[in-house]
JSON list of C-alpha atoms in Angstrom, two decimals:
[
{"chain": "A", "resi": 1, "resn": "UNK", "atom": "CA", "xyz": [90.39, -49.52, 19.13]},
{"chain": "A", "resi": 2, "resn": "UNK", "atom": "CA", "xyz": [87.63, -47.69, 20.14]},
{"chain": "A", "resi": 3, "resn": "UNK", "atom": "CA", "xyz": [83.84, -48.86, 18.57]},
{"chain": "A", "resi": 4, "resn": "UNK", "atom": "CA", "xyz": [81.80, -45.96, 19.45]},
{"chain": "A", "resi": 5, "resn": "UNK", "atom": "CA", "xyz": [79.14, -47.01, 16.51]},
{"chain": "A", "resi": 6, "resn": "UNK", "atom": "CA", "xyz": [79.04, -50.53, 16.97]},
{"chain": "A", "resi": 7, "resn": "UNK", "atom": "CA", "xyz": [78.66, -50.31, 20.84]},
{"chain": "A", "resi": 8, "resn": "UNK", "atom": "CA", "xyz": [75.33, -47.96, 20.16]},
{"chain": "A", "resi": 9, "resn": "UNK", "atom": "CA", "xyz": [73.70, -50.28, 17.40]},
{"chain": "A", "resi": 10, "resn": "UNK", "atom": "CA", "xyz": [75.09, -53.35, 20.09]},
{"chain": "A", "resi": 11, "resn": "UNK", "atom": "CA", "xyz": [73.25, -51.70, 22.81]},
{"chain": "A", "resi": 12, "resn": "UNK", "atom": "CA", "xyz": [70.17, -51.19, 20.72]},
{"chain": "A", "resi": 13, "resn": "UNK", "atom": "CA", "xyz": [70.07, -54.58, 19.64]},
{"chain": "A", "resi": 14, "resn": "UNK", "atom": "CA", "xyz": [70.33, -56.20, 23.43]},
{"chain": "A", "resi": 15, "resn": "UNK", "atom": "CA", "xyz": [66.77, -53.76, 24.26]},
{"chain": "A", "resi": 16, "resn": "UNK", "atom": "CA", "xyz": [65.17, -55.23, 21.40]},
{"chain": "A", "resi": 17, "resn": "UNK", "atom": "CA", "xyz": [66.26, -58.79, 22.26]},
{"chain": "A", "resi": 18, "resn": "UNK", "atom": "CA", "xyz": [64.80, -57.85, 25.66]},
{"chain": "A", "resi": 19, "resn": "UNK", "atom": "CA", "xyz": [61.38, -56.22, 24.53]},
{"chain": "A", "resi": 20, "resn": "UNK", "atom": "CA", "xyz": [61.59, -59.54, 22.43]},
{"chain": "A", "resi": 21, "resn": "UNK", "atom": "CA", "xyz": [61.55, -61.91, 25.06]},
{"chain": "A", "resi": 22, "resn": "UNK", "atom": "CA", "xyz": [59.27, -60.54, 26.99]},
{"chain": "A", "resi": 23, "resn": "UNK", "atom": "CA", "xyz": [56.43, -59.92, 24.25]},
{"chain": "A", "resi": 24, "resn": "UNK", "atom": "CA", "xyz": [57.59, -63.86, 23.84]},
{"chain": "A", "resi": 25, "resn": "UNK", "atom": "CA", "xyz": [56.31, -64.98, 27.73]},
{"chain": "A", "resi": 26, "resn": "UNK", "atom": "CA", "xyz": [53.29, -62.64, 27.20]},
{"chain": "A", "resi": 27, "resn": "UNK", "atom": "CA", "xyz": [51.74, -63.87, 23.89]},
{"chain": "A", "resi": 28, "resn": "UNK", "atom": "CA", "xyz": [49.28, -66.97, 23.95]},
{"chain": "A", "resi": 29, "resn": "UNK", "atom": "CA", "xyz": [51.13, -70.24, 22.96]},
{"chain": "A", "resi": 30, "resn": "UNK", "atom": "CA", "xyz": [49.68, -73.73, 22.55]},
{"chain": "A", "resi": 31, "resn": "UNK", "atom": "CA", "xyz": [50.23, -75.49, 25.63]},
{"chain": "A", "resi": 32, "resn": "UNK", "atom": "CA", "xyz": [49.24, -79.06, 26.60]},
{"chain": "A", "resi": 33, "resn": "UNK", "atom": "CA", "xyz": [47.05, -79.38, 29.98]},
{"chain": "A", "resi": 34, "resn": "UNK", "atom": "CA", "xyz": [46.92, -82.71, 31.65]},
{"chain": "A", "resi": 35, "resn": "UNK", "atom": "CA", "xyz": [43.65, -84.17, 33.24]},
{"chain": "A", "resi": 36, "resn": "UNK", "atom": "CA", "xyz": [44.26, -87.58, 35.41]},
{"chain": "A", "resi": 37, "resn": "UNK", "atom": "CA", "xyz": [42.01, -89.65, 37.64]},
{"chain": "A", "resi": 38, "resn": "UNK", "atom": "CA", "xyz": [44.13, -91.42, 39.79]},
{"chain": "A", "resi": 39, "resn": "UNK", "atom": "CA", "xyz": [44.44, -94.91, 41.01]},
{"chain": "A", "resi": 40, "resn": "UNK", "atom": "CA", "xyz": [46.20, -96.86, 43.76]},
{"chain": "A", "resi": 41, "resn": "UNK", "atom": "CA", "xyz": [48.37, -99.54, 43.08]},
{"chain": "A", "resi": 42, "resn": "UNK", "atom": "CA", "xyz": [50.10, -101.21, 45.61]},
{"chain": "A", "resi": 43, "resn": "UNK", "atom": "CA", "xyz": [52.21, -98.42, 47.20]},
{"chain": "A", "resi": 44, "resn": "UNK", "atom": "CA", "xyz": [51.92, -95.98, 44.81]},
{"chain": "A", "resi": 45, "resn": "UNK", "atom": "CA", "xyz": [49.23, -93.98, 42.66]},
{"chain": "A", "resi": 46, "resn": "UNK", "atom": "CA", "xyz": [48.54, -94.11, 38.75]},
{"chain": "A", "resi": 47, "resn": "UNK", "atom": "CA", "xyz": [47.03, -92.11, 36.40]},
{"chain": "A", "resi": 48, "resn": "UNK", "atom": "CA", "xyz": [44.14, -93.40, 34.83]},
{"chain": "A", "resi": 49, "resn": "UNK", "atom": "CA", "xyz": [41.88, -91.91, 32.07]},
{"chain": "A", "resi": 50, "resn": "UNK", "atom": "CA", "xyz": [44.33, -89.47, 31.28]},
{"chain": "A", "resi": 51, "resn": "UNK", "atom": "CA", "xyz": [42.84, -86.32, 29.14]},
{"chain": "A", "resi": 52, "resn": "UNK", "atom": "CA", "xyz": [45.23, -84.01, 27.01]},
{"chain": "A", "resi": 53, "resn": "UNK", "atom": "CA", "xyz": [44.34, -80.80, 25.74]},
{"chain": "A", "resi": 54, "resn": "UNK", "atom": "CA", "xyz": [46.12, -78.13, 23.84]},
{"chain": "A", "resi": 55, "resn": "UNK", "atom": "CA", "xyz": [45.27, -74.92, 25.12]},
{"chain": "A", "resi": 56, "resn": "UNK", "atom": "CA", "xyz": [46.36, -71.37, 23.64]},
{"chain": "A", "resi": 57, "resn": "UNK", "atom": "CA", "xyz": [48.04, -69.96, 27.21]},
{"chain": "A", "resi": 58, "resn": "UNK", "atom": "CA", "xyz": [51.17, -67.19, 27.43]},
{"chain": "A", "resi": 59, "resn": "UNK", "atom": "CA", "xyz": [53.70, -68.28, 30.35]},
{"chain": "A", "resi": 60, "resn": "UNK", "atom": "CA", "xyz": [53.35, -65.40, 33.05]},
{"chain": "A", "resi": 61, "resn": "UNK", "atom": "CA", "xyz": [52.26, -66.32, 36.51]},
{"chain": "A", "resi": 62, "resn": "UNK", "atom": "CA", "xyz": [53.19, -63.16, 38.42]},
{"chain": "A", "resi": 63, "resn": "UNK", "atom": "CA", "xyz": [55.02, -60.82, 35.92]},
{"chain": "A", "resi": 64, "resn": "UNK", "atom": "CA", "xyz": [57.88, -61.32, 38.07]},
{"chain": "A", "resi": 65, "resn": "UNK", "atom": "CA", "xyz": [59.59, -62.89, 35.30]},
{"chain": "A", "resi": 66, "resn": "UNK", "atom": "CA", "xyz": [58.65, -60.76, 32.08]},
{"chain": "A", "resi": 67, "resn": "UNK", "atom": "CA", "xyz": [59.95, -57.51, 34.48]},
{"chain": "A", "resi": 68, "resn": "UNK", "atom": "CA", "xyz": [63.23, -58.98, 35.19]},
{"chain": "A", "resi": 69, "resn": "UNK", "atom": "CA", "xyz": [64.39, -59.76, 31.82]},
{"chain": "A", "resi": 70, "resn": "UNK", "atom": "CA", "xyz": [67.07, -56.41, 31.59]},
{"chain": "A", "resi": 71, "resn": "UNK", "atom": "CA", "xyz": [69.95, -55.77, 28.49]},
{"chain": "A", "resi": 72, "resn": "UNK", "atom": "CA", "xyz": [73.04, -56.26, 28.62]},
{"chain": "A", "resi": 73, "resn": "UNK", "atom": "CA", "xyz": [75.52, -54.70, 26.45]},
{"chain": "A", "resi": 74, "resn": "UNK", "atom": "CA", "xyz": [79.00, -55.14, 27.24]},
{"chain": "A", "resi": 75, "resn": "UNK", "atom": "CA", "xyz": [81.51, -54.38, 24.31]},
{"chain": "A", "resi": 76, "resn": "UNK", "atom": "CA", "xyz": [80.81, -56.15, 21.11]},
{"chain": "A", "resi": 77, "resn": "UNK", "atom": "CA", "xyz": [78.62, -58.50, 23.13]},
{"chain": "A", "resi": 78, "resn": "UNK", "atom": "CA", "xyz": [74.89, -58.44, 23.72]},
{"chain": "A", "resi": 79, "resn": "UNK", "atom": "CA", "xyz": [72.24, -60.51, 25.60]},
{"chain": "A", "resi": 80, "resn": "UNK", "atom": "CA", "xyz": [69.66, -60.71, 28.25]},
{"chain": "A", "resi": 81, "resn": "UNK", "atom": "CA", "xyz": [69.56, -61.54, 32.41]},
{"chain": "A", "resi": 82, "resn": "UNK", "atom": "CA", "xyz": [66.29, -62.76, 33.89]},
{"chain": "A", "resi": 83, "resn": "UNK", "atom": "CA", "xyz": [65.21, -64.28, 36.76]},
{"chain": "A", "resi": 84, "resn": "UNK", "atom": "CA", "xyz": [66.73, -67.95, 37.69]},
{"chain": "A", "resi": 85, "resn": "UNK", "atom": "CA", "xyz": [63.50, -69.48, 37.51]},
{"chain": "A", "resi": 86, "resn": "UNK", "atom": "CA", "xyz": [63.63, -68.07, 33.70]},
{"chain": "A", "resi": 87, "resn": "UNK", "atom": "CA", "xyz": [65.73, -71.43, 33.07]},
{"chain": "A", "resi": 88, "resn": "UNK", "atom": "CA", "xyz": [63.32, -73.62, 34.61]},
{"chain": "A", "resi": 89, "resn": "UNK", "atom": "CA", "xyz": [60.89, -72.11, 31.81]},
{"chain": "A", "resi": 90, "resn": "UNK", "atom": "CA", "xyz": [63.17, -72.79, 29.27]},
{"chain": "A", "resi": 91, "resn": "UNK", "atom": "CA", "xyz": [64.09, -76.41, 30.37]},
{"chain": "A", "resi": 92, "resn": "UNK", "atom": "CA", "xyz": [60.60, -77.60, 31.80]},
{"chain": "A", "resi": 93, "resn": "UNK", "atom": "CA", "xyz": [60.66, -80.84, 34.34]},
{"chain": "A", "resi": 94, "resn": "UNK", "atom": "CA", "xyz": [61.27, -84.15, 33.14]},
{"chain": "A", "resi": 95, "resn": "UNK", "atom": "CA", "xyz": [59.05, -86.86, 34.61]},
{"chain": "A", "resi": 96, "resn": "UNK", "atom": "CA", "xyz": [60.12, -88.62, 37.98]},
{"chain": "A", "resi": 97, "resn": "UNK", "atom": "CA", "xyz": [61.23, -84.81, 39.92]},
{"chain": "A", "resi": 98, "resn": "UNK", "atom": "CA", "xyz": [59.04, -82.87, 41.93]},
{"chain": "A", "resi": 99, "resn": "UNK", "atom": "CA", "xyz": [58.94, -79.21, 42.87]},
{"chain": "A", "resi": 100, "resn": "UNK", "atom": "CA", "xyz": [60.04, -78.23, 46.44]},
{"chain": "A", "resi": 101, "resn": "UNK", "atom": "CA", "xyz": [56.58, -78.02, 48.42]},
{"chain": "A", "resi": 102, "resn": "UNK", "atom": "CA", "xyz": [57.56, -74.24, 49.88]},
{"chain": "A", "resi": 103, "resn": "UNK", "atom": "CA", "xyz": [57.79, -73.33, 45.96]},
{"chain": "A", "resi": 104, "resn": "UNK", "atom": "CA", "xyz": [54.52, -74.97, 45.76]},
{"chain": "A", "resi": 105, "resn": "UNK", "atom": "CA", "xyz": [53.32, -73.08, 48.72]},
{"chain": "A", "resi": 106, "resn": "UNK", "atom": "CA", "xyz": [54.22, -69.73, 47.56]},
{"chain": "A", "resi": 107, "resn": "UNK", "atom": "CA", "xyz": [52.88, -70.21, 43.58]},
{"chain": "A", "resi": 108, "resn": "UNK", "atom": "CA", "xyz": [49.48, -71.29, 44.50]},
{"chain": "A", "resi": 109, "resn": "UNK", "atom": "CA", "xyz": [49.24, -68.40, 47.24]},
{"chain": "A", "resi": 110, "resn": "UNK", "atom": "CA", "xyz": [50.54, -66.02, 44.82]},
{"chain": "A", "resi": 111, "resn": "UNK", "atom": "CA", "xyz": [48.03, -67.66, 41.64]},
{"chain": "A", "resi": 112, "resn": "UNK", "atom": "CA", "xyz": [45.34, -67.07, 44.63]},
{"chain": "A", "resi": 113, "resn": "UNK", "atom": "CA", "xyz": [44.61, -71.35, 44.13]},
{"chain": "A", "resi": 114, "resn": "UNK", "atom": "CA", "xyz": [41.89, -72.38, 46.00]},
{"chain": "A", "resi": 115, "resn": "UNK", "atom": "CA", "xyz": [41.47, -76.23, 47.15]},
{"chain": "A", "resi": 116, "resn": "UNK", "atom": "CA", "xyz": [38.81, -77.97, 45.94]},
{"chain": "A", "resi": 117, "resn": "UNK", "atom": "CA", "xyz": [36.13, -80.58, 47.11]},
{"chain": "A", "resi": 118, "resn": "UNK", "atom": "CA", "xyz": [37.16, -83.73, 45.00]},
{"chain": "A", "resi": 119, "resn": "UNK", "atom": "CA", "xyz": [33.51, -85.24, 45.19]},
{"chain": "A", "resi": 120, "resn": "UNK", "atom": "CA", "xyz": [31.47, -82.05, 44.91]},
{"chain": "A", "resi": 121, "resn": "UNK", "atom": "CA", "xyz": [33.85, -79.76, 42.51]},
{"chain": "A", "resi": 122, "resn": "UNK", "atom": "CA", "xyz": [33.04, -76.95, 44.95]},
{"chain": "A", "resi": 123, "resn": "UNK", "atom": "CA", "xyz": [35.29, -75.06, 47.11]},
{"chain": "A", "resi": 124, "resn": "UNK", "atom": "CA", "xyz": [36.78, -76.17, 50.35]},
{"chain": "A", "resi": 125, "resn": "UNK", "atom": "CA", "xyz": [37.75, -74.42, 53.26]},
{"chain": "A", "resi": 126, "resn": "UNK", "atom": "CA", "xyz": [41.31, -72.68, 52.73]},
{"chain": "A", "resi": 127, "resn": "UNK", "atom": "CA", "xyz": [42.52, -74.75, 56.05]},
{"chain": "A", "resi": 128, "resn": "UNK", "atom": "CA", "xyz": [46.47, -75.46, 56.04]},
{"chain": "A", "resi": 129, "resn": "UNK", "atom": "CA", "xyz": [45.41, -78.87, 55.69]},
{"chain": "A", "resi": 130, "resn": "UNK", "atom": "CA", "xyz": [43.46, -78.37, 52.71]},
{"chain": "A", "resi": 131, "resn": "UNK", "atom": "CA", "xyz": [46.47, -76.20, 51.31]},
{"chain": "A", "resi": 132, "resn": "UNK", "atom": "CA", "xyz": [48.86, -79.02, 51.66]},
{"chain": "A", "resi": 133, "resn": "UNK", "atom": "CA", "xyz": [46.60, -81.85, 50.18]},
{"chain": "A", "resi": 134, "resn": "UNK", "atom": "CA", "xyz": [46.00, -79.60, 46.83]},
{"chain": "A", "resi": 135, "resn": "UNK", "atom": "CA", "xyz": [49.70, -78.76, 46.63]},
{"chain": "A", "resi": 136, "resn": "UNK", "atom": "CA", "xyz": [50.67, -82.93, 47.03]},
{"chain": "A", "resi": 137, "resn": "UNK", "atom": "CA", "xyz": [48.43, -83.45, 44.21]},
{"chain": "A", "resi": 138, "resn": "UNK", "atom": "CA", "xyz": [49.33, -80.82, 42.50]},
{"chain": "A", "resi": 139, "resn": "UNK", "atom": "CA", "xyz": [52.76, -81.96, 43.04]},
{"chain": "A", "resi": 140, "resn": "UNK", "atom": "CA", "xyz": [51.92, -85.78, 41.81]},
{"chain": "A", "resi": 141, "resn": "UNK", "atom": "CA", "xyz": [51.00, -84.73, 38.82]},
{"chain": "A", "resi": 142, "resn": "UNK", "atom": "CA", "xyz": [53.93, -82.62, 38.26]},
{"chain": "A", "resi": 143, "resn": "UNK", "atom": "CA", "xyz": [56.28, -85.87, 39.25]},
{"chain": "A", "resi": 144, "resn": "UNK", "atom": "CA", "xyz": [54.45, -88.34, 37.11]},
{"chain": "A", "resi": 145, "resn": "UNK", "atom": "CA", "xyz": [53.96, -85.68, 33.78]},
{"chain": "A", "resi": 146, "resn": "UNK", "atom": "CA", "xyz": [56.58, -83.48, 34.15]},
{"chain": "A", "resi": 147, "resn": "UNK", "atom": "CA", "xyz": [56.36, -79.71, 33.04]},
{"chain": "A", "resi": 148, "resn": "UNK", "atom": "CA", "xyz": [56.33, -79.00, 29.13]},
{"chain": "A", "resi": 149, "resn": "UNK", "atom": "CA", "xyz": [59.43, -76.51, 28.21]},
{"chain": "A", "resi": 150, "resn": "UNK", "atom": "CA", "xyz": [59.35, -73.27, 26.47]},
{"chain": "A", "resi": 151, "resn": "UNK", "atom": "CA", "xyz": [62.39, -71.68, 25.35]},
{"chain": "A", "resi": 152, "resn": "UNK", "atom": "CA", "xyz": [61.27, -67.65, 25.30]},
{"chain": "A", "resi": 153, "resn": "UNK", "atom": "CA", "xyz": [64.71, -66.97, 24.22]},
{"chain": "A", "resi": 154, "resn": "UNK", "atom": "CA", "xyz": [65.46, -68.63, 20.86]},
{"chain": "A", "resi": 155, "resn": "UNK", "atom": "CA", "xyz": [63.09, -66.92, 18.57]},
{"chain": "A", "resi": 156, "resn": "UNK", "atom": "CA", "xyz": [63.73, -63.68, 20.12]},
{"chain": "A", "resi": 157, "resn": "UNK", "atom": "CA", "xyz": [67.75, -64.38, 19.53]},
{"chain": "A", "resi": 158, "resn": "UNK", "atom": "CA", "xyz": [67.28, -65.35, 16.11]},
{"chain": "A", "resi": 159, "resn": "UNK", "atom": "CA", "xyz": [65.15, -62.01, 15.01]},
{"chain": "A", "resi": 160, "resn": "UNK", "atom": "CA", "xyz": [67.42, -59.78, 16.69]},
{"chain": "A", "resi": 161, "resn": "UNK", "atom": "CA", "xyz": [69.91, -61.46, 15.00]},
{"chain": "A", "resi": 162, "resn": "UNK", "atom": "CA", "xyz": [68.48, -61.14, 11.43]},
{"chain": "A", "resi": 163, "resn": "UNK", "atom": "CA", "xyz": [67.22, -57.44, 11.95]},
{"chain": "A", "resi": 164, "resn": "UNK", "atom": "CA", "xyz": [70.65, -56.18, 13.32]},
{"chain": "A", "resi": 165, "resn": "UNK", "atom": "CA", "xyz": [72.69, -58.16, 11.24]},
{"chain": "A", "resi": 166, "resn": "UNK", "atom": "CA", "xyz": [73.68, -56.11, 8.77]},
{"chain": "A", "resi": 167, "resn": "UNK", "atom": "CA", "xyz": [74.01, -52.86, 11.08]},
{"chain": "A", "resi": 168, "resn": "UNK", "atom": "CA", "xyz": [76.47, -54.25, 13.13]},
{"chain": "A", "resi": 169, "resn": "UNK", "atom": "CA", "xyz": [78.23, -55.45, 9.85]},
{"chain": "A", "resi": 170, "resn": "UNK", "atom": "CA", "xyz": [78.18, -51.78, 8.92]},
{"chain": "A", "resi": 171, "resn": "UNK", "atom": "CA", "xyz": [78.86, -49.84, 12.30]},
{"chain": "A", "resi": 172, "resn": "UNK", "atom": "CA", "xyz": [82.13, -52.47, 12.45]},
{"chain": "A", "resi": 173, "resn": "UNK", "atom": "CA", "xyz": [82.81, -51.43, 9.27]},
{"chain": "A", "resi": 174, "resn": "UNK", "atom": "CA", "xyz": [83.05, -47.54, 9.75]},
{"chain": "A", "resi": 175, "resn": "UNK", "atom": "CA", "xyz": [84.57, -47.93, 13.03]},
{"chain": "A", "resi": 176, "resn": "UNK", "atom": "CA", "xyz": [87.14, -49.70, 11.79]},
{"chain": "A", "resi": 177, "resn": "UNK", "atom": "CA", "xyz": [87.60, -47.35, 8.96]},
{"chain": "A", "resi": 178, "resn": "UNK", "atom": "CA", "xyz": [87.69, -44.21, 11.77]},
{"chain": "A", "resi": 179, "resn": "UNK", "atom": "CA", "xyz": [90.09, -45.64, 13.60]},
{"chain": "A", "resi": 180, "resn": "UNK", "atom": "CA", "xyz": [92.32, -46.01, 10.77]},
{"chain": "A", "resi": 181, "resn": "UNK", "atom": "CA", "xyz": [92.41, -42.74, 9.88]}
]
């Protein structure tokens, strides 16, 4: 059987869901930010006078994401491909896991992150030394918090769903009426 209208209103459907997703990472969302003096205890460090903040934020760092989200329409099927970090979006980071320190390394180069003096506030040199003491307390935070998750693809899913709906209903519907005839 051959679904000549279904496949169109299919393929239509998996660029919205796309267009979707990405207008998802780009609007502002409330996000919780995370401010922690630490303390040393025995071997290891603890956070004390922890702050938490909601914050209205949208989740693109470098675009990189939001430009690989692509279509796909195979069939009767629809959906979207992205990125593989796209999943680490959607899932976040439990407490008690790091991120790899070249990772690290290569977001806070590409954010343009700049360490800091930790008495002053101010600016201190961009020395690889520097570099590597901002991204193990970056990374400390990131271990003892974890990363709050934010599924870009759920809401997008469920209002292509409810917009194309009926269209696919129909498009089946004639196609399977052309081919009968």
């Amino acid at each position: 059987m051959k679904y000549k209208k279904t496949e169109g209103i299919i393929k239509e459907a998996a660029e919205y869901f796309a267009n979707q997703a990405q207008l998802q990472l780009k609007a502002k969302h409330p996000r919780t930010t995370i401010r922690a003096n630490w303390k040393r205890t025995g071997n290891d460090w603890q956070p004390v006078n922890v702050e938490k903040k909601k914050v209205r934020a949208n989740y693109v760092a470098s675009g990189n994401l939001v430009r690989s989200i692509k279509p796909i329409a195979d069939g009767l099927e629809f959906g979207i491909e992205y990125d593989q970090y796209g999943d680490a979006i959607r899932k976040g980071r439990k407490p008690g896991k790091g991120i790899p320190v070249s990772r690290m390394h290569e977001w806070t180069k590409m954010k343009k992150l700049r360490p800091r003096d930790l008495q002053t506030g101010s600016f201190a040199k961009n020395t690889p030394s520097n570099r590597k003491a901002m991204g193990y307390l970056m990374n400390r935070k990131i271990k003892h918090f974890g990363i709050e998750p934010f599924d870009f693809v759920q809401m997008p899913r469920r209002v292509t769903l409810d917009k194309y709906r009926a269209n696919i209903a129909k498009a089946v519907s004639e196609d399977i009426k052309d081919n009968l005839t």
